[in-house]
GROMACS .gro file of C-alpha atoms in nm:
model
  395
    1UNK     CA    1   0.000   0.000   0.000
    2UNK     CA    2   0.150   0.355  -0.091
    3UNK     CA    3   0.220   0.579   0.207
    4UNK     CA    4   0.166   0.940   0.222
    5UNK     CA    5   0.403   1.124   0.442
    6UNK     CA    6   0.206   1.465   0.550
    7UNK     CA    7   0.328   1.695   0.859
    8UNK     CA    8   0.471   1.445   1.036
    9UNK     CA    9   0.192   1.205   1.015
   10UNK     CA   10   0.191   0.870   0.792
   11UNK     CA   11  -0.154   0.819   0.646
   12UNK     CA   12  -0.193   0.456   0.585
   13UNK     CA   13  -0.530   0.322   0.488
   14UNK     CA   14  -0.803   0.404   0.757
   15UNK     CA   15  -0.512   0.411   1.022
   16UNK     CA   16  -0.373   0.702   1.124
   17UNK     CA   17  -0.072   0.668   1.334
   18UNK     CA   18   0.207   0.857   1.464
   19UNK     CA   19   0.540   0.834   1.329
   20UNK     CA   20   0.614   0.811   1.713
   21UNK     CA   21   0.473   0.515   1.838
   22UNK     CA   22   0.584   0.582   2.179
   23UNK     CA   23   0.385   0.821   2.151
   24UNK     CA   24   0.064   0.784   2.388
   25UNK     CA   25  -0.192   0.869   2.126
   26UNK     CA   26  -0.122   0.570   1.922
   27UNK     CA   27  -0.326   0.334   2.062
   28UNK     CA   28  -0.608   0.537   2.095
   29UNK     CA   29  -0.607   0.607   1.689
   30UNK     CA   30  -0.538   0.234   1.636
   31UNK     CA   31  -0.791   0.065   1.877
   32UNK     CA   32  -0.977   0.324   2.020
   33UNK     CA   33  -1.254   0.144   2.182
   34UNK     CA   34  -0.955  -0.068   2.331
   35UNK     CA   35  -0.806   0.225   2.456
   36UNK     CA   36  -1.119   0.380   2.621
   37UNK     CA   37  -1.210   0.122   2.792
   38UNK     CA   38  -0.895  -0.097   2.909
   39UNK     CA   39  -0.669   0.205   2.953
   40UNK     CA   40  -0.333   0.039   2.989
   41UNK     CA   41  -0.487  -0.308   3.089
   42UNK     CA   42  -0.484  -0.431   2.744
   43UNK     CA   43  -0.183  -0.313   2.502
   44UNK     CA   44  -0.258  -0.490   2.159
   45UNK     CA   45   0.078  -0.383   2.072
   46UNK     CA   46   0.232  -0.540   2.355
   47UNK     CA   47   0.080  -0.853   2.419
   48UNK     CA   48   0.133  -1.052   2.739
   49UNK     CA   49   0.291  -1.364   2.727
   50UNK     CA   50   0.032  -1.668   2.730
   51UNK     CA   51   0.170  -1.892   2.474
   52UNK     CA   52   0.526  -1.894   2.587
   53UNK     CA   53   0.501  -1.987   2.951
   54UNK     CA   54   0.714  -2.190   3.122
   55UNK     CA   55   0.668  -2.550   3.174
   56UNK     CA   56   0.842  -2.800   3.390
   57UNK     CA   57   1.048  -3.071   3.207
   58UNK     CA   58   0.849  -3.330   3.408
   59UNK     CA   59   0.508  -3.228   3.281
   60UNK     CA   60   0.417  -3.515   3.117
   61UNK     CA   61   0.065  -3.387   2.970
   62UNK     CA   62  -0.016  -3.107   2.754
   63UNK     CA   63  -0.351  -3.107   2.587
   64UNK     CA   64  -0.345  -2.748   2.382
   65UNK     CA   65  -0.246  -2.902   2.091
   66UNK     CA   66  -0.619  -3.061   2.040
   67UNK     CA   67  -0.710  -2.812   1.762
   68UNK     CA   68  -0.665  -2.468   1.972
   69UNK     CA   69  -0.319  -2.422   2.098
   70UNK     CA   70  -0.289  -2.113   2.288
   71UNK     CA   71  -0.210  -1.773   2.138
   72UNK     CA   72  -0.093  -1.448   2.322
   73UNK     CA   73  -0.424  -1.278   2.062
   74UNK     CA   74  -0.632  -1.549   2.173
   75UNK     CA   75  -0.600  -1.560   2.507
   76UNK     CA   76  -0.609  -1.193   2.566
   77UNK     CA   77  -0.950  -1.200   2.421
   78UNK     CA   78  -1.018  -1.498   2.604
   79UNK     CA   79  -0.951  -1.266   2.910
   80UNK     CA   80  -1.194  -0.994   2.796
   81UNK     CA   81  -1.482  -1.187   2.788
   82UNK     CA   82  -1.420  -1.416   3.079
   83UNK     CA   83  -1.434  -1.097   3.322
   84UNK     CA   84  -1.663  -0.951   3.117
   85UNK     CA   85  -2.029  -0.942   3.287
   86UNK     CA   86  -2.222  -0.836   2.966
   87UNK     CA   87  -2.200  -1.158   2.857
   88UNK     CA   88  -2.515  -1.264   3.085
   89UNK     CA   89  -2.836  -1.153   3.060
   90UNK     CA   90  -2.873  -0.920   3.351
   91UNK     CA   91  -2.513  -0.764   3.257
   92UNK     CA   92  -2.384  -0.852   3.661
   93UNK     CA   93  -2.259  -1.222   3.601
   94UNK     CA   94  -1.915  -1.300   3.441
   95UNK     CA   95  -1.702  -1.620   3.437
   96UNK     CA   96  -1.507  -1.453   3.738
   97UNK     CA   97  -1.781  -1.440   3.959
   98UNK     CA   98  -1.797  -1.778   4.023
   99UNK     CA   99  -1.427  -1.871   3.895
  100UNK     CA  100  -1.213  -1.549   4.136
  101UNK     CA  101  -0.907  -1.500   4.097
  102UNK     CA  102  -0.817  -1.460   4.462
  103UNK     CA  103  -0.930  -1.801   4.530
  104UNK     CA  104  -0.740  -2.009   4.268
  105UNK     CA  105  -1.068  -1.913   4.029
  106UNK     CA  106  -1.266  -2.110   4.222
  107UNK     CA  107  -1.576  -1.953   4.487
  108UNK     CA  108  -1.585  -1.921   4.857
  109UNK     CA  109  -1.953  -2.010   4.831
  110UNK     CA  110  -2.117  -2.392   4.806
  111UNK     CA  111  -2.325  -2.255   4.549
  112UNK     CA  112  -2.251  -1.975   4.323
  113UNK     CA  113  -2.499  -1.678   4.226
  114UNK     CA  114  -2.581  -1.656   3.896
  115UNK     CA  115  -2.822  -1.392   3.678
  116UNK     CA  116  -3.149  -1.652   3.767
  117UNK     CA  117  -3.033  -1.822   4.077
  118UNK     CA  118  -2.742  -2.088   4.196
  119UNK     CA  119  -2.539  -2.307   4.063
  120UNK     CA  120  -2.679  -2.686   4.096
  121UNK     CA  121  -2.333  -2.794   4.225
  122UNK     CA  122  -1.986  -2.597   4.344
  123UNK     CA  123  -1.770  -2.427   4.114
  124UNK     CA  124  -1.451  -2.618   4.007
  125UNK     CA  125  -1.158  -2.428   4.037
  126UNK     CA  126  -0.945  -2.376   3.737
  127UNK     CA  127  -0.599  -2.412   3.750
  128UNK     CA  128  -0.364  -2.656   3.491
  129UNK     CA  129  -0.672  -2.725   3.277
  130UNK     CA  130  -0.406  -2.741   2.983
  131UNK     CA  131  -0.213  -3.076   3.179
  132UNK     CA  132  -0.466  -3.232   3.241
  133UNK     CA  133  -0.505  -3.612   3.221
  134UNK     CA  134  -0.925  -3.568   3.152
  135UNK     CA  135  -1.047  -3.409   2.840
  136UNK     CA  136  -1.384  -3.406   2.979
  137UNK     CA  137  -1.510  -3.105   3.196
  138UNK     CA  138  -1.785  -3.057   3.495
  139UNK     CA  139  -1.818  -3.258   3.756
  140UNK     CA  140  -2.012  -3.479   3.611
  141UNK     CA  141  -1.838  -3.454   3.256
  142UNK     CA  142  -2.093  -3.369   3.034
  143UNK     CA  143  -1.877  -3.157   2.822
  144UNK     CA  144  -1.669  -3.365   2.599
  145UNK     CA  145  -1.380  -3.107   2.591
  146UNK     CA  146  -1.293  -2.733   2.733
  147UNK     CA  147  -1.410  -2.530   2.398
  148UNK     CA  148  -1.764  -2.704   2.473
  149UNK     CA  149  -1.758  -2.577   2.852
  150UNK     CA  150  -1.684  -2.271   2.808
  151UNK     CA  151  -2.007  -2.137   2.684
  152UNK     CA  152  -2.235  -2.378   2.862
  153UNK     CA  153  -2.211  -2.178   3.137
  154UNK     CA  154  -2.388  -1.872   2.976
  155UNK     CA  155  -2.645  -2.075   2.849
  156UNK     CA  156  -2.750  -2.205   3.139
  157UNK     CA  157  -3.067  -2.002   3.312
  158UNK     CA  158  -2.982  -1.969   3.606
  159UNK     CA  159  -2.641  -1.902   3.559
  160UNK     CA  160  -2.602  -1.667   3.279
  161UNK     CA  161  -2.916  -1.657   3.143
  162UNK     CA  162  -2.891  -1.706   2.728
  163UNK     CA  163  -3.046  -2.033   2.775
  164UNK     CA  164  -3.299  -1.996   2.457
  165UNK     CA  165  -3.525  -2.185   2.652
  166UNK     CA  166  -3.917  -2.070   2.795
  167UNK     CA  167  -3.827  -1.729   2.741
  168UNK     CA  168  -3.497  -1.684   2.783
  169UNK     CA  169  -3.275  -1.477   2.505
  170UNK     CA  170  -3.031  -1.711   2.309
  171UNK     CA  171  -2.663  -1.758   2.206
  172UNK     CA  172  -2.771  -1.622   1.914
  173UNK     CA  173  -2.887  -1.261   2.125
  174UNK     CA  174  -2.556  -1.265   2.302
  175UNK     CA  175  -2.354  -1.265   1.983
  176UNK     CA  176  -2.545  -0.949   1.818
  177UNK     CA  177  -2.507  -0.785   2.200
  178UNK     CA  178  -2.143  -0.807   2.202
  179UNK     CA  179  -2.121  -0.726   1.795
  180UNK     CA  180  -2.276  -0.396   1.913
  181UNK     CA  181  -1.946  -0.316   2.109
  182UNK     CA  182  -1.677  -0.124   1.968
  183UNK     CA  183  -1.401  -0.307   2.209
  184UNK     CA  184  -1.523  -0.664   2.073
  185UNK     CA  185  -1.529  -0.549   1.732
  186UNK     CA  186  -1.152  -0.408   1.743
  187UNK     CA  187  -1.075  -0.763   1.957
  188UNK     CA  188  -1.244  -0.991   1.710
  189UNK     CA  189  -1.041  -0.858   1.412
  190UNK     CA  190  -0.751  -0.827   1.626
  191UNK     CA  191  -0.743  -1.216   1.660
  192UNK     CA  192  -0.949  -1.357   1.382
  193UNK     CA  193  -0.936  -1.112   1.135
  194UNK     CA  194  -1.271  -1.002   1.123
  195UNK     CA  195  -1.519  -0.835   1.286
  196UNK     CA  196  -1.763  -1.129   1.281
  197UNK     CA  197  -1.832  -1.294   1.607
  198UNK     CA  198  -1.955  -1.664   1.657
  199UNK     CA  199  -2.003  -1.870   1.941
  200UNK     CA  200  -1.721  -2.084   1.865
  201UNK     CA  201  -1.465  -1.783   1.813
  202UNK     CA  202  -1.597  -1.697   2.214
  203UNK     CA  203  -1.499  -2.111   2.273
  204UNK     CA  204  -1.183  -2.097   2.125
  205UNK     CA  205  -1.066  -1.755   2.322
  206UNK     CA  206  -1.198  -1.822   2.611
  207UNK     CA  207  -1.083  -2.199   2.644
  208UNK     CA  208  -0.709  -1.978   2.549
  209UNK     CA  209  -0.755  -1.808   2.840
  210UNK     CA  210  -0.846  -2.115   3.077
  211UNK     CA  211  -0.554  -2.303   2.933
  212UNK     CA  212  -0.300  -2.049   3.047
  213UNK     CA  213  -0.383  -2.046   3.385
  214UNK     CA  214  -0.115  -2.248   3.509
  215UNK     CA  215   0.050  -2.298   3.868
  216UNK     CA  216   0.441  -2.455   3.852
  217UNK     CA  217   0.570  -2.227   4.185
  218UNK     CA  218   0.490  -2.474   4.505
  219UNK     CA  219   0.728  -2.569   4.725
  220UNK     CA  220   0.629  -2.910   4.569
  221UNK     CA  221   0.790  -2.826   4.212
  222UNK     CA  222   1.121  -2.698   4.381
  223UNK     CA  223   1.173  -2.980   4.531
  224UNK     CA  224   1.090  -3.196   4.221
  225UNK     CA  225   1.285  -3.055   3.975
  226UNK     CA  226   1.584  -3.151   4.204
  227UNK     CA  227   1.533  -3.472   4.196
  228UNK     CA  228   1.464  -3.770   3.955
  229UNK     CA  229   1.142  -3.896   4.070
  230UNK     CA  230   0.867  -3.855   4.259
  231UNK     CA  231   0.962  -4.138   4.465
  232UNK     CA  232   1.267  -3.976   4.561
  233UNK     CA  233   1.324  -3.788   4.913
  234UNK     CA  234   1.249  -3.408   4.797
  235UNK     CA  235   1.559  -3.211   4.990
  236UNK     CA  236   1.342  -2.862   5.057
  237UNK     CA  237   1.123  -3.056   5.210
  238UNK     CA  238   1.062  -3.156   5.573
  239UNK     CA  239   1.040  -3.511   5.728
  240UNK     CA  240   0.676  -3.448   5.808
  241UNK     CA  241   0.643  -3.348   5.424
  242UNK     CA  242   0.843  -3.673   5.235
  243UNK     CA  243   0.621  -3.874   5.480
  244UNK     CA  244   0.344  -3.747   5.379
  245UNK     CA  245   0.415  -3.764   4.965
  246UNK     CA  246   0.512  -4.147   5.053
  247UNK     CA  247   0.229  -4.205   5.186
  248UNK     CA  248  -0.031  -4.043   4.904
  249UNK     CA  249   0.182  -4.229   4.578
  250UNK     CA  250   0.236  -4.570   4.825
  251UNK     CA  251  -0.098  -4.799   4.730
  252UNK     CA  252  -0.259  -4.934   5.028
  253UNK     CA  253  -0.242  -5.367   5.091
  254UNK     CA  254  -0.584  -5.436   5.240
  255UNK     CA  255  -0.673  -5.809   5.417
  256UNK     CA  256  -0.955  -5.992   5.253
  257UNK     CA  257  -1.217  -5.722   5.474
  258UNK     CA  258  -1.148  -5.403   5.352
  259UNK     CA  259  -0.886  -5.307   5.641
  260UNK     CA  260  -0.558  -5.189   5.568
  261UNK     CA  261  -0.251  -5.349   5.666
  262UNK     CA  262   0.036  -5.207   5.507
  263UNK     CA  263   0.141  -4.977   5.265
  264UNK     CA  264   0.057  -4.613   5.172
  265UNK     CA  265  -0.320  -4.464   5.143
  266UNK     CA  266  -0.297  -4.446   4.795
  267UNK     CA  267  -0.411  -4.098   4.684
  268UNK     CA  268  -0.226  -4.100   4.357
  269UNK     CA  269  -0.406  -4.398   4.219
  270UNK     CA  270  -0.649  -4.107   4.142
  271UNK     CA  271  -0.425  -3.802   4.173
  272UNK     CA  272  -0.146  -3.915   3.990
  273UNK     CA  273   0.152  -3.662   4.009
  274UNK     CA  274   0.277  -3.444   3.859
  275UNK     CA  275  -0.016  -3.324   3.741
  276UNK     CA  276  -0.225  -3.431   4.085
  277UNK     CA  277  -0.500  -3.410   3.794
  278UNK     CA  278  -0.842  -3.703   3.838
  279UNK     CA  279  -0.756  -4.030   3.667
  280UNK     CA  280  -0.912  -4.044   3.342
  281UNK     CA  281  -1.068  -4.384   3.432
  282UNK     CA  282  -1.142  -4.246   3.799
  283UNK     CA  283  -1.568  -4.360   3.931
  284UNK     CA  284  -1.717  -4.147   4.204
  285UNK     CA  285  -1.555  -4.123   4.520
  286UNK     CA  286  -1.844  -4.196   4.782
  287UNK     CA  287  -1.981  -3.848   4.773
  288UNK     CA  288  -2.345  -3.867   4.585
  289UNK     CA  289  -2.562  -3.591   4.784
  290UNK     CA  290  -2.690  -3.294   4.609
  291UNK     CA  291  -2.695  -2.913   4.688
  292UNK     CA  292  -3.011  -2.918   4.575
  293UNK     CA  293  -3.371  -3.174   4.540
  294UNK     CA  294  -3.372  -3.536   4.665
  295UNK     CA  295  -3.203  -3.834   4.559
  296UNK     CA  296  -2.853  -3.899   4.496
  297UNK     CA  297  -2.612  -3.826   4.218
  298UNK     CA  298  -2.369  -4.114   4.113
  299UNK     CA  299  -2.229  -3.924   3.800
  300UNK     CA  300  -1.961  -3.708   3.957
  301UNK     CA  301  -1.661  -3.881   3.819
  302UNK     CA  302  -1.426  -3.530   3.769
  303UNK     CA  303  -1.235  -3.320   4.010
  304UNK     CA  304  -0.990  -3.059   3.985
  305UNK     CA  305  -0.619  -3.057   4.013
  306UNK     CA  306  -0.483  -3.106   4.407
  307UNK     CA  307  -0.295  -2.804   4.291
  308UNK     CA  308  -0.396  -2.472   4.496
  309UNK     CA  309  -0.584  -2.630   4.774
  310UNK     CA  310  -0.510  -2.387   4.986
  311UNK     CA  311  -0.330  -2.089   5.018
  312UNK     CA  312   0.000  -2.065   5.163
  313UNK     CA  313  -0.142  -1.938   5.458
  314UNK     CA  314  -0.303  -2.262   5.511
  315UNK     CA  315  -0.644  -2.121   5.418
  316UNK     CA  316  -0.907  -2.298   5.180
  317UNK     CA  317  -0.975  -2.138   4.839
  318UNK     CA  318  -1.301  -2.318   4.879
  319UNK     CA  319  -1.517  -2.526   5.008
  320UNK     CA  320  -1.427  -2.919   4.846
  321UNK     CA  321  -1.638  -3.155   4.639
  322UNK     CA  322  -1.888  -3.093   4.426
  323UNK     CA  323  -2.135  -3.025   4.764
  324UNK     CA  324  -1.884  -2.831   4.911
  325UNK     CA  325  -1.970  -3.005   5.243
  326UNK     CA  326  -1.615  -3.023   5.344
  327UNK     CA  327  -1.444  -2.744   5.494
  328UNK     CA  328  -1.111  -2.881   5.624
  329UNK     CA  329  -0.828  -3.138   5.474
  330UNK     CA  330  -0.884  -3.311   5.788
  331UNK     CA  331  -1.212  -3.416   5.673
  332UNK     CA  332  -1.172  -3.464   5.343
  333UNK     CA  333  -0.870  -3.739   5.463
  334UNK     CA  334  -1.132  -3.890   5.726
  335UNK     CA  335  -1.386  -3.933   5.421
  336UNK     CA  336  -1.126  -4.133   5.233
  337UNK     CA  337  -1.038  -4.356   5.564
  338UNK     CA  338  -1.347  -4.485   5.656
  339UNK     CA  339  -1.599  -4.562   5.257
  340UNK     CA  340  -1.908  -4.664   5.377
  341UNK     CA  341  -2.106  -4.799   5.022
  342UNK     CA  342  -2.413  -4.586   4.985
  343UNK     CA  343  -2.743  -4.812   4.910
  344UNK     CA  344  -2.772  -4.732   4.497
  345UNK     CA  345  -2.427  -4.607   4.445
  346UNK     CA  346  -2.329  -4.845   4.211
  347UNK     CA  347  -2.066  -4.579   4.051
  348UNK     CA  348  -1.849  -4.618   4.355
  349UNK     CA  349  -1.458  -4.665   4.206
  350UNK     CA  350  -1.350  -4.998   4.321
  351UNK     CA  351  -1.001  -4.816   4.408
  352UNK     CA  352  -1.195  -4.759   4.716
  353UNK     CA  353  -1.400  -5.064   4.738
  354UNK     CA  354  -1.130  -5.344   4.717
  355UNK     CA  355  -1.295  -5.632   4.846
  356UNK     CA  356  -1.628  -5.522   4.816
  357UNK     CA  357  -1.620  -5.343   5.146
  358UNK     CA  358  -1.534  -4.940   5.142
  359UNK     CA  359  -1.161  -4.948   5.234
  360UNK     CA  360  -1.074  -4.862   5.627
  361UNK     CA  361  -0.735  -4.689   5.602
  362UNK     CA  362  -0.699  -4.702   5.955
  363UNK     CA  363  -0.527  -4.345   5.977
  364UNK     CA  364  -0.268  -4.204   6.261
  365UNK     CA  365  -0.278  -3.878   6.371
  366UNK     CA  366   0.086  -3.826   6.233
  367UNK     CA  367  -0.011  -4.019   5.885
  368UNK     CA  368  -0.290  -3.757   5.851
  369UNK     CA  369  -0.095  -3.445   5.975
  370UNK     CA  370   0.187  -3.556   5.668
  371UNK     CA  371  -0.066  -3.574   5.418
  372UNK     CA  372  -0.191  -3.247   5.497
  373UNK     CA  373   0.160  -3.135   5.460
  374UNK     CA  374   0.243  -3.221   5.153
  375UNK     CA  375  -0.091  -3.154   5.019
  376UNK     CA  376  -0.011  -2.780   5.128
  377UNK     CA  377   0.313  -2.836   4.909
  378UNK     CA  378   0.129  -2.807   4.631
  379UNK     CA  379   0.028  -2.436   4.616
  380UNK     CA  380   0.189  -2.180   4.482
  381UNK     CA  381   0.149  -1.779   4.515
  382UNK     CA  382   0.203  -1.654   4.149
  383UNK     CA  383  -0.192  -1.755   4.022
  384UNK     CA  384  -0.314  -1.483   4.266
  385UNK     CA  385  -0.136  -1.247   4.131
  386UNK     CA  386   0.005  -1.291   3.764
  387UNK     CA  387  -0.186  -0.961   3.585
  388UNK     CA  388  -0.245  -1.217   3.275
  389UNK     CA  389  -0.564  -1.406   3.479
  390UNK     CA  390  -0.668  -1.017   3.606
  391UNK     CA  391  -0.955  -0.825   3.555
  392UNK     CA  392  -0.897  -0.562   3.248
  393UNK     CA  393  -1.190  -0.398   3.342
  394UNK     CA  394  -1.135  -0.120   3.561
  395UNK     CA  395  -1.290  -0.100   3.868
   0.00000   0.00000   0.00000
């Protein structure tokens, strides 16, 4: 394209920009809706690094390379609209309200608020979706991948609203709301090269941004990369802690009753490391209540990452299961020791049912104080923090 040089200005196209791109008026000419509304939150011209992150050598999974790897364009859009609360119906619900930041993007509350009421179980918390071993997503996996998930969410009633269902706007409404906005127009050409947005262009940026949450700065993954196995004494950490790792990777020997008389207590049979992700082939674990009606629910075969527990204060980033009826590691360990088999659970993993009998682990008070330990090993600090997975919005 020929350029025009004309008092100092370089007319090129429709974009006007200043031979001095230092210059602070240059991103306002370029993307001005950007500009006016992100301020210096989003820089289009100086991306933050998504795609490039660090990853330990012994990270043996790595699923963005099923048909969306992430992109520093894709991601930051990703971030946009996963803070962004216009995309629910009552414009006051975004993916961060029930996935914060502060608590490892998961949500103090059992049930999460949404634009027409709760959320029918708790909100997972998101961090290492990228490693991990499942594909699947929600608790009970109905989403056969993380571009699926991601917009499930918003058209659910209660939670978000564009459910297209008894009266409720559609998909197909969101999409010509946010095609209305100047910012999502500039963001949508930015990444796909045109204006047009679709739910799966949403899917694909927001799954970006999921995927790049990632947590690799526990005390856990110092003391890994010194050494060549898991197996291996970790030398940051303390007696209490090695115990406690030997004992989740050690499987349990149980007599011919259920009762355990040797071994470990077998957490990684589930929770393998490094990952600490849910075995792909993993049944429920025992819990089958509900937050909300009667009955029971058998079909909650997924879990999060053991990664980010807790804080490194020691406190929980949420309530745990998919009730979120525990409230300490101390019960969540006392579940596991004593399975009593629910009438009509017949989902129950048979990791935990060995001989037909819920296993009785028989715990110590020191073999449960060293699993807490190194289950607190496993947090890091940078996921609170790391501007890339905060708000752009201003407050």
């Amino acid at each position: 394209m020929k350029l025009v040089k004309l008092i100092g200005l370089t007319i090129t196209g429709i974009i006007l920009t200043s031979c001095n791109k230092s210059d602070d008026s240059y991103q306002d000419i370029k993307y001005p809706n950007v500009k006016a509304t992100f301020g210096t939150a989003i820089d289009l011209d100086n991306l933050l690094n998504y795609q490039g992150q660090t990853v330990p050598a012994y990270i043996t999974k790595d699923n963005t390379t099923i048909g969306n790897s992430i992109t520093d364009k894709g991601a930051t859009l990703g971030r946009v609209l996963f803070y962004d609360k216009k995309l629910s119906v009552n414009n006051a619900i975004s993916c961060s309200s029930c996935h914060q930041q502060a608590n490892a993007f998961s949500d103090t509350a059992v049930a999460s608020v949404g634009s027409n009421g709760s959320t029918a179980r708790h909100s997972m918390r998101l961090i290492n979706s990228r490693f991990a071993s499942e594909f699947k997503f929600f608790w009970d996996e109905r989403a056969t991948s993380l571009e699926m998930q991601t917009t499930m969410p918003i058209k659910n009633h209660e939670e978000m609203g564009y459910s297209g269902l008894n009266g409720d706007q559609s998909i197909t409404d969101l999409v010509a709301k946010l095609s209305g906005l100047g910012y999502y127009k500039e963001l949508f050409k930015f990444v796909y090269g045109s204006e047009e947005i679709t739910e799966t262009k949403i899917q694909l940026a927001l799954a970006q941004f999921v995927k790049s949450i990632q947590s690799f700065d526990s005390k856990y993954d110092v003391g890994r990369s010194q050494v060549a196995s898991d197996t291996d004494p970790f030398p940051n950490f303390t007696t209490e802690e090695n115990d406690g790792k030997n004992l989740f990777m050690t499987i349990p020997v149980f007599d011919n009753t259920g009762n355990r008389i040797s071994g470990g207590i077998g957490c990684g049979q589930c929770h393998k490391a490094p990952e600490f992700d849910i075995s792909v082939n993993s049944h429920n674990n025992g819990i089958i209540g509900k937050l909300t009606g009667t009955g029971i629910d058998i079909t909650i075969t997924r879990a999060p990452t053991l990664r980010n527990l807790v804080k490194l204060n020691g406190d929980l980033n949420s309530p745990m299961m998919h009730t979120g009826q525990f409230t300490s590691l101390q019960q969540v360990i006392g579940h596991y020791g004593t399975i009593n088999v629910a009438p009509g659970n017949t989902n129950l993993d048979q990791k935990l049912n060995p001989t037909g009998t819920g296993q009785q682990l028989h715990l110590t008070a020191p073999e449960v104080n060293s699993v807490i330990a190194f289950i607190k090993s496993l947090s890091g600090s940078a996921v609170y923090t790391d501007v890339r997975w905060s708000n752009p919005f201003p407050n």
